[in-house]
mmCIF file of C-alpha atoms in Angstrom:
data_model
loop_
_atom_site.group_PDB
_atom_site.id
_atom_site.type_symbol
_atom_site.label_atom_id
_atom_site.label_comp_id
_atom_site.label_asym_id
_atom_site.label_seq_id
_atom_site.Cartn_x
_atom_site.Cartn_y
_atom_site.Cartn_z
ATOM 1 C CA UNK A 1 143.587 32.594 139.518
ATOM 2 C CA UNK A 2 141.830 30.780 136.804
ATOM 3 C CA UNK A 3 141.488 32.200 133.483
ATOM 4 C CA UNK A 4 137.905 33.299 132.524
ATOM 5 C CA UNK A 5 136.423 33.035 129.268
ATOM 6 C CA UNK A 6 132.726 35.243 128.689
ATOM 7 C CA UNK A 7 130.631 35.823 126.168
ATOM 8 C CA UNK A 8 128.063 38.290 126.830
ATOM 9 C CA UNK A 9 125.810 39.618 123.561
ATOM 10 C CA UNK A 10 125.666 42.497 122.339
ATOM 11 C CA UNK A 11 124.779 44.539 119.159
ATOM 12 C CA UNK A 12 125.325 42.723 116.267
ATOM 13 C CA UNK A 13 125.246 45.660 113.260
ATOM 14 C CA UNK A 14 125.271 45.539 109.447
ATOM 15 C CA UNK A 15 127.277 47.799 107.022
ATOM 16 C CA UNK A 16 126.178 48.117 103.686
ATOM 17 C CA UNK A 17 128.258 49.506 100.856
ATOM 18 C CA UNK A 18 129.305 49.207 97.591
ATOM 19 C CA UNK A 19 126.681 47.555 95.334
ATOM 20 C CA UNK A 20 125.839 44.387 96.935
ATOM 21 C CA UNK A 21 122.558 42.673 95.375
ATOM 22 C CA UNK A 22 120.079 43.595 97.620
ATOM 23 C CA UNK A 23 117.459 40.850 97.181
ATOM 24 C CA UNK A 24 120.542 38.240 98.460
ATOM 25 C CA UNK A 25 121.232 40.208 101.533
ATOM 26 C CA UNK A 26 117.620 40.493 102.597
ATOM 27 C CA UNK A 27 117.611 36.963 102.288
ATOM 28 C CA UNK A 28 120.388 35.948 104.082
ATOM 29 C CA UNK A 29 119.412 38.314 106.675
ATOM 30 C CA UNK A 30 116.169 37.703 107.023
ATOM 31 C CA UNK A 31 116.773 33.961 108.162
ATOM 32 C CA UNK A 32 118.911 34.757 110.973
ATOM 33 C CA UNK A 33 116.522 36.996 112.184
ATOM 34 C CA UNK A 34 113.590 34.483 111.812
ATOM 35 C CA UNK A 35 115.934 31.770 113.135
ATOM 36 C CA UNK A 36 114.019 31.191 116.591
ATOM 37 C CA UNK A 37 112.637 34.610 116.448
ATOM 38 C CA UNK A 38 115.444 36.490 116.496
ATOM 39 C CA UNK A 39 116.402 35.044 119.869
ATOM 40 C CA UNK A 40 120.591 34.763 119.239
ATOM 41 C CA UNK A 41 123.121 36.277 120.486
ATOM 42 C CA UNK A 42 124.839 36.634 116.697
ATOM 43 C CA UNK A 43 121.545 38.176 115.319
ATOM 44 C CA UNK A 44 121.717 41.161 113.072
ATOM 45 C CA UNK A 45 120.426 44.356 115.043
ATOM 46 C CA UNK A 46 120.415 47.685 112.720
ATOM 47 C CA UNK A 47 121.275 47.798 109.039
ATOM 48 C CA UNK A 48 123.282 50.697 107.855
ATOM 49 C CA UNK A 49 122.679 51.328 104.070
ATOM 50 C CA UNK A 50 123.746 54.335 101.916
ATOM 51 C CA UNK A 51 120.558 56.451 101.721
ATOM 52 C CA UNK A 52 120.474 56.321 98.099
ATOM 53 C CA UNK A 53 119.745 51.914 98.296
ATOM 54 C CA UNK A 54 117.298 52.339 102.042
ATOM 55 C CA UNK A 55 114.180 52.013 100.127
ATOM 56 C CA UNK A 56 114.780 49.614 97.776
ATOM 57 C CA UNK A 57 116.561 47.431 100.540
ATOM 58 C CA UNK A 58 113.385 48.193 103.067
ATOM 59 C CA UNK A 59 111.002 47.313 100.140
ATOM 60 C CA UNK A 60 112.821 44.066 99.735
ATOM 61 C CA UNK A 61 112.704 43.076 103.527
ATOM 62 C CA UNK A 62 109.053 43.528 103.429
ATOM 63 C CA UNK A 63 108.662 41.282 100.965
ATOM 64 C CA UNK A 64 110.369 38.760 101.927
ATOM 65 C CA UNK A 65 109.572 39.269 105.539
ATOM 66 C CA UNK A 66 105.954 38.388 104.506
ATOM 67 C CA UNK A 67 106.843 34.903 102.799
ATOM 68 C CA UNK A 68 109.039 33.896 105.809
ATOM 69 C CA UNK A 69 105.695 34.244 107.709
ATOM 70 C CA UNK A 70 103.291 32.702 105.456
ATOM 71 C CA UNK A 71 100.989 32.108 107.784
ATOM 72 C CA UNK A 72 99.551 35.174 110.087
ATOM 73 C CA UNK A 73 100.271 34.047 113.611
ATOM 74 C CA UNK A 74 102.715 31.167 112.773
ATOM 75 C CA UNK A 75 106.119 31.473 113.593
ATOM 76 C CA UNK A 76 109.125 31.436 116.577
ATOM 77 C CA UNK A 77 107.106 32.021 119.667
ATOM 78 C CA UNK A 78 109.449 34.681 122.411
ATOM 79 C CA UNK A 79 110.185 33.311 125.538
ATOM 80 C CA UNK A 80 107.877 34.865 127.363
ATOM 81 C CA UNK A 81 104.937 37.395 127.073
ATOM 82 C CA UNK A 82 106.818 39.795 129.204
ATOM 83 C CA UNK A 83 109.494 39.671 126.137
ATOM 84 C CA UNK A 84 106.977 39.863 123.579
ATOM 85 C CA UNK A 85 105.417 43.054 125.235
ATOM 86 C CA UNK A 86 108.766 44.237 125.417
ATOM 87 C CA UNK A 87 109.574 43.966 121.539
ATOM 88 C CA UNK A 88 106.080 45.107 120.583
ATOM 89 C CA UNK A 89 107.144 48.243 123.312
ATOM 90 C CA UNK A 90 110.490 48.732 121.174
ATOM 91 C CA UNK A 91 108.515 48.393 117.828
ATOM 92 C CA UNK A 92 105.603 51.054 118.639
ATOM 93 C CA UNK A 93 108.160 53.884 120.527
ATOM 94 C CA UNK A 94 110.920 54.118 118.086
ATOM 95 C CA UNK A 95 109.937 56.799 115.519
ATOM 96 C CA UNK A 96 110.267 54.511 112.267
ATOM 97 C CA UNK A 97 107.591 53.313 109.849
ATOM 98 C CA UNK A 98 106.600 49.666 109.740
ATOM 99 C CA UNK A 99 103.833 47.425 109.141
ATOM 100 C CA UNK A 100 102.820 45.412 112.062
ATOM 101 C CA UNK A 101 102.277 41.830 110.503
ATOM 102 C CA UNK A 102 98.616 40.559 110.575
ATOM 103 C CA UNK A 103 97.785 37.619 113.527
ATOM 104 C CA UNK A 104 100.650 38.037 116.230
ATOM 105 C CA UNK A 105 99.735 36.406 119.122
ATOM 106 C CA UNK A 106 100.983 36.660 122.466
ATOM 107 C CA UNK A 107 104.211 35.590 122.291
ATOM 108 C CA UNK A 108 104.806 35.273 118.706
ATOM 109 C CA UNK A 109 106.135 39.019 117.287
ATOM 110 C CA UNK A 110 105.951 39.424 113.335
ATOM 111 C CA UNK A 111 108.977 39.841 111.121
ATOM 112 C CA UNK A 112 109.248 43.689 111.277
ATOM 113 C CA UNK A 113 111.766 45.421 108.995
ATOM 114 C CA UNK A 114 111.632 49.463 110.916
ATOM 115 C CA UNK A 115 112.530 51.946 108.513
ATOM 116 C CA UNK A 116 114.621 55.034 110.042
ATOM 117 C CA UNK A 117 113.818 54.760 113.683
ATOM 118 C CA UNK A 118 114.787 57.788 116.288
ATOM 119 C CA UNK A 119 118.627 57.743 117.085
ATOM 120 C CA UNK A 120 118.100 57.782 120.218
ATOM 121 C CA UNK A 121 115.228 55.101 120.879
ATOM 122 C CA UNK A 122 115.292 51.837 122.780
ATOM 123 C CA UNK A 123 115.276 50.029 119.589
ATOM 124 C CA UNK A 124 118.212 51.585 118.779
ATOM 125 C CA UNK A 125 120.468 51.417 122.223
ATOM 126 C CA UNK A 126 119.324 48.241 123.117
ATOM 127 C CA UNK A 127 120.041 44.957 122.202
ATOM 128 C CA UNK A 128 116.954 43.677 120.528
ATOM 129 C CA UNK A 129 116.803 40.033 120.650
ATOM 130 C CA UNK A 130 114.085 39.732 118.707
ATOM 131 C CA UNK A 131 112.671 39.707 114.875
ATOM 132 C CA UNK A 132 112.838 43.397 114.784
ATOM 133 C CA UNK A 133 114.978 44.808 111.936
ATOM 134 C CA UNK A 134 115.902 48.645 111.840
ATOM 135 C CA UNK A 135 117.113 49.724 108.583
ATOM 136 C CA UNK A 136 119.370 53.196 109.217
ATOM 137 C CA UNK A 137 120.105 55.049 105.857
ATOM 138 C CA UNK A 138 123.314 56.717 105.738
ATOM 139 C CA UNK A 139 125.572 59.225 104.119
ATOM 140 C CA UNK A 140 129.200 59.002 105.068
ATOM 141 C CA UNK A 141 130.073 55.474 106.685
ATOM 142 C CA UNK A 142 132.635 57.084 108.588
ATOM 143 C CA UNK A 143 129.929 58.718 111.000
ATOM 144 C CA UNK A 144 128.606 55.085 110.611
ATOM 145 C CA UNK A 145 131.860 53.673 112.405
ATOM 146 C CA UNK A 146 132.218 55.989 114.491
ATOM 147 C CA UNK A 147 128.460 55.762 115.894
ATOM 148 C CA UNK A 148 129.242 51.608 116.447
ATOM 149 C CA UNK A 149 133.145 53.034 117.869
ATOM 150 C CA UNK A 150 130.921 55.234 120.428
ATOM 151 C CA UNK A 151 128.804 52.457 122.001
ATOM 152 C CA UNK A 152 129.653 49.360 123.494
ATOM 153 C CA UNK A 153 131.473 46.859 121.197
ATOM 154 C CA UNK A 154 129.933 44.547 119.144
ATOM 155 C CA UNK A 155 129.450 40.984 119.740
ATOM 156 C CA UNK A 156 129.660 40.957 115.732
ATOM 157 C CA UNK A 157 129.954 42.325 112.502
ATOM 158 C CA UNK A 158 128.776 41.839 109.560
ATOM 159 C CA UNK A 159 129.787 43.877 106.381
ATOM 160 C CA UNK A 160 127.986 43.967 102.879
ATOM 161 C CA UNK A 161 130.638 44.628 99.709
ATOM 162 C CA UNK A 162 132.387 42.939 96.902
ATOM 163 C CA UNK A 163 134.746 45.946 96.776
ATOM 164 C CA UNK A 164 137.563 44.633 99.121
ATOM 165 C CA UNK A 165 138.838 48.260 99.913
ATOM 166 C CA UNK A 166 135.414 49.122 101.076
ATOM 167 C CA UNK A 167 135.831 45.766 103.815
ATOM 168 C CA UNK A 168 139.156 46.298 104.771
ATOM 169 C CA UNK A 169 138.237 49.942 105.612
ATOM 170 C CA UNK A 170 135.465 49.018 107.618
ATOM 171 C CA UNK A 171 137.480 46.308 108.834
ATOM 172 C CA UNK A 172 140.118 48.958 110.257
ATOM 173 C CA UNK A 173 137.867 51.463 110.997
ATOM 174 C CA UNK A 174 135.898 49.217 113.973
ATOM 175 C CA UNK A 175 135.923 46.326 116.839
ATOM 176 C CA UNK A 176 133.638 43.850 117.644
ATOM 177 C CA UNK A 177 133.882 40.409 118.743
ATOM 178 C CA UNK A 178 134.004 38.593 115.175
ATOM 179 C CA UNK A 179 133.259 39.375 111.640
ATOM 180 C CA UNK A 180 131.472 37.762 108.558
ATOM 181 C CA UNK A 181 131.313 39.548 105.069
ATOM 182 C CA UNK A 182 128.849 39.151 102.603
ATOM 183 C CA UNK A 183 126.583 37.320 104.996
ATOM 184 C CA UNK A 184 125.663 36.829 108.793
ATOM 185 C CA UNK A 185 126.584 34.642 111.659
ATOM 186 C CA UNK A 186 128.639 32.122 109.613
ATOM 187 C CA UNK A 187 131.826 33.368 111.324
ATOM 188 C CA UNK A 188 130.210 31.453 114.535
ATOM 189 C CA UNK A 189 129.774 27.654 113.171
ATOM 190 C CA UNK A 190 133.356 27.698 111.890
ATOM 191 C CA UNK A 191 135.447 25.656 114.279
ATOM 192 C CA UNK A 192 138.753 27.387 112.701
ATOM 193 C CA UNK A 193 138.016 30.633 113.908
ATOM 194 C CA UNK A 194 137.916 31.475 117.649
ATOM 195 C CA UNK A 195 134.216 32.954 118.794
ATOM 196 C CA UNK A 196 134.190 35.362 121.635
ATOM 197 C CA UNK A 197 133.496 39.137 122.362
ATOM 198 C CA UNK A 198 135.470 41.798 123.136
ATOM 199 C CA UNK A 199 135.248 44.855 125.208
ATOM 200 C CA UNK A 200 131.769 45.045 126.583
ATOM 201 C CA UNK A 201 130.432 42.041 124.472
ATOM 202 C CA UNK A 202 132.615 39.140 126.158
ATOM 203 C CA UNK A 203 136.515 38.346 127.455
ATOM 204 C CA UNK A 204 138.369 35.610 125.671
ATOM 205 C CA UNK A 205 136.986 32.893 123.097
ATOM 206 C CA UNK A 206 136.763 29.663 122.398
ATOM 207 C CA UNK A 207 135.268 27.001 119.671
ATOM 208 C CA UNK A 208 137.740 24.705 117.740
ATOM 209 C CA UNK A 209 141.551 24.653 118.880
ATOM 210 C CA UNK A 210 140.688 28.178 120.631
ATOM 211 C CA UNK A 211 138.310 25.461 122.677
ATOM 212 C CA UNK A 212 141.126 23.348 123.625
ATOM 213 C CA UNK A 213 143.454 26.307 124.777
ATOM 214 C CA UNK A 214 141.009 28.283 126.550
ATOM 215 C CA UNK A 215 139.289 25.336 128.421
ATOM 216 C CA UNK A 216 143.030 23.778 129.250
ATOM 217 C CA UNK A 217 146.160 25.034 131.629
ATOM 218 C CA UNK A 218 149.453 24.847 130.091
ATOM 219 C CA UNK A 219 152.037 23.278 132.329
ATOM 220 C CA UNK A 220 156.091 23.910 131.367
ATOM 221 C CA UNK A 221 158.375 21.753 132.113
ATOM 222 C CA UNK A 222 161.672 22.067 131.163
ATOM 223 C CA UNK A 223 164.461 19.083 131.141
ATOM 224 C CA UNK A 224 167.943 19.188 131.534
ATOM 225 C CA UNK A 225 170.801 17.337 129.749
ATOM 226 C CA UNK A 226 173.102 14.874 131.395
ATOM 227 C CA UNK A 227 175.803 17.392 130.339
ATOM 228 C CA UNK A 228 175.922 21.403 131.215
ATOM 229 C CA UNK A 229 179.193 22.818 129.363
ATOM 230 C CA UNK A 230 178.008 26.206 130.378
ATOM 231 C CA UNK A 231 178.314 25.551 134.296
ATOM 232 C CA UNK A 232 181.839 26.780 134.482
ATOM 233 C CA UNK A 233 181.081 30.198 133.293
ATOM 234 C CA UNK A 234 177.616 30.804 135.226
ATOM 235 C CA UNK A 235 179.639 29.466 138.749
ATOM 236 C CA UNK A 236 180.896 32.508 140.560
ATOM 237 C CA UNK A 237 183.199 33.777 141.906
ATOM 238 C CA UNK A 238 182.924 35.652 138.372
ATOM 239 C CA UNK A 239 186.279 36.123 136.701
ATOM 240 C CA UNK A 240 187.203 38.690 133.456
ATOM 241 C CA UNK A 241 187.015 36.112 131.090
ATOM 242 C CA UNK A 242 183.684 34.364 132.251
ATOM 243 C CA UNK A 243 182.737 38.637 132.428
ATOM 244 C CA UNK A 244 183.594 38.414 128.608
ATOM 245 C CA UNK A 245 181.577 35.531 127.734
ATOM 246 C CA UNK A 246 178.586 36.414 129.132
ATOM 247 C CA UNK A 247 178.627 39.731 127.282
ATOM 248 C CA UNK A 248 179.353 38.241 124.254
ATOM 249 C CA UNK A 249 175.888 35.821 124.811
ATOM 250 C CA UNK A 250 174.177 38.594 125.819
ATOM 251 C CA UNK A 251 175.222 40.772 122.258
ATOM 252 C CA UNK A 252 174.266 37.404 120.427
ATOM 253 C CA UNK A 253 171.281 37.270 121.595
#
């Protein structure tokens, strides 16, 4: 059978800790979810931030949610109106406070940071695929990892900290398809590292080298010598001595 290589979506969250400047996160995640209106496979879904930063973070989206869209109306139109009434469905039954940004037309959906939507909403189960941002304040990161350990597995990751312990703890502690730190989607558009899902979000990967071996069969071939010394002792009938040798190979090796 041939081999199959799949990459399917899924939930792309954010982890937040340590002390990260908040004003550079919202930035740089802010333009991936802008980036054709959130329509990526790679784009951030839900921001987890220790409760103690979830306003000032959410008071810095707004902000700059409102000069990415300048101009009321203006912006990445969705696919279709069906997928716009969708988001705008997601937006309005999930619990959280927002501001709905002024002039959205029918298929263009504002840049919406939602602040502490209901667990168990659409927004939060599905994946959103769209310029919708919860923001989910925490207290223990644990529960965090084990929440993204519970559902299907991440497409990708992206973690928030210049305190390496803090990444290589959140590193261990889940799964997901690939990882950036300290920003968003970059992992994807390096040709070095193989992109792909895993679990529910995709089978295999590819990009780069990973490309070239996933897209390619291997053939073996193996050649032998004009000369095979070992003949004698692999011909039967098998005597002691040949008995010997081939337990002594066998310890060797």
């Amino acid at each position: 059978l041939p081999p199959v290589t799949l990459e399917v979506g899924g939930t792309s969250p954010v982890i937040v800790v340590g002390d990260f400047p908040l004003e550079v996160e919202a930035t740089r995640i802010l333009w991936v979810k802008w980036l054709m209106g959130g329509q990526t496979c790679v784009a951030p879904d839900h921001v987890f931030v220790p409760r103690a930063r979830a306003g000032e973070l959410m008071a810095e989206l707004k902000r700059q949610a409102a000069e990415f869209q300048p101009v009321p109306g203006d912006g990445p139109a969705i696919i279709t109106e069906r997928h716009a009434e969708r988001l705008r469905k997601l937006r309005e039954g999930c619990g959280g406070e927002f501001v709905v940004p002024d002039g959205e037309s029918a298929r263009v959906v504002g840049l919406t940071p939602v602040f502490e939507p209901d667990e168990g909403s659409d927004l939060m189960r599905e994946e959103i695929f769209g310029p919708l941002l919860p923001v989910v304040p925490y207290d223990d990161v644990d529960e965090v990892m084990g929440s993204i350990g519970r559902g299907a597995t991440p497409l990708a990751l992206y973690v928030f900290s210049y305190d390496e312990e803090w990444v290589e703890r959140v590193l261990r502690g889940t799964r997901s398809g690939g990882v950036t730190v300290n920003d968003v989607v970059l992992h994807v558009g390096n040709h070095h590292l193989p992109f792909g899902g895993s679990g529910e979000s995709g089978v295999g990967n590819y990009h780069g080298e990973a490309s070239f071996r996933t897209f390619s069969q291997e053939r073996s071939v193996f050649r032998q010598g004009r000369f095979k010394p070992m003949q004698v002792a692999l011909n039967g009938p098998y005597r002691r001595w040949q008995e010997r040798m081939m337990e002594l190979l066998v310890r060797w090796f």
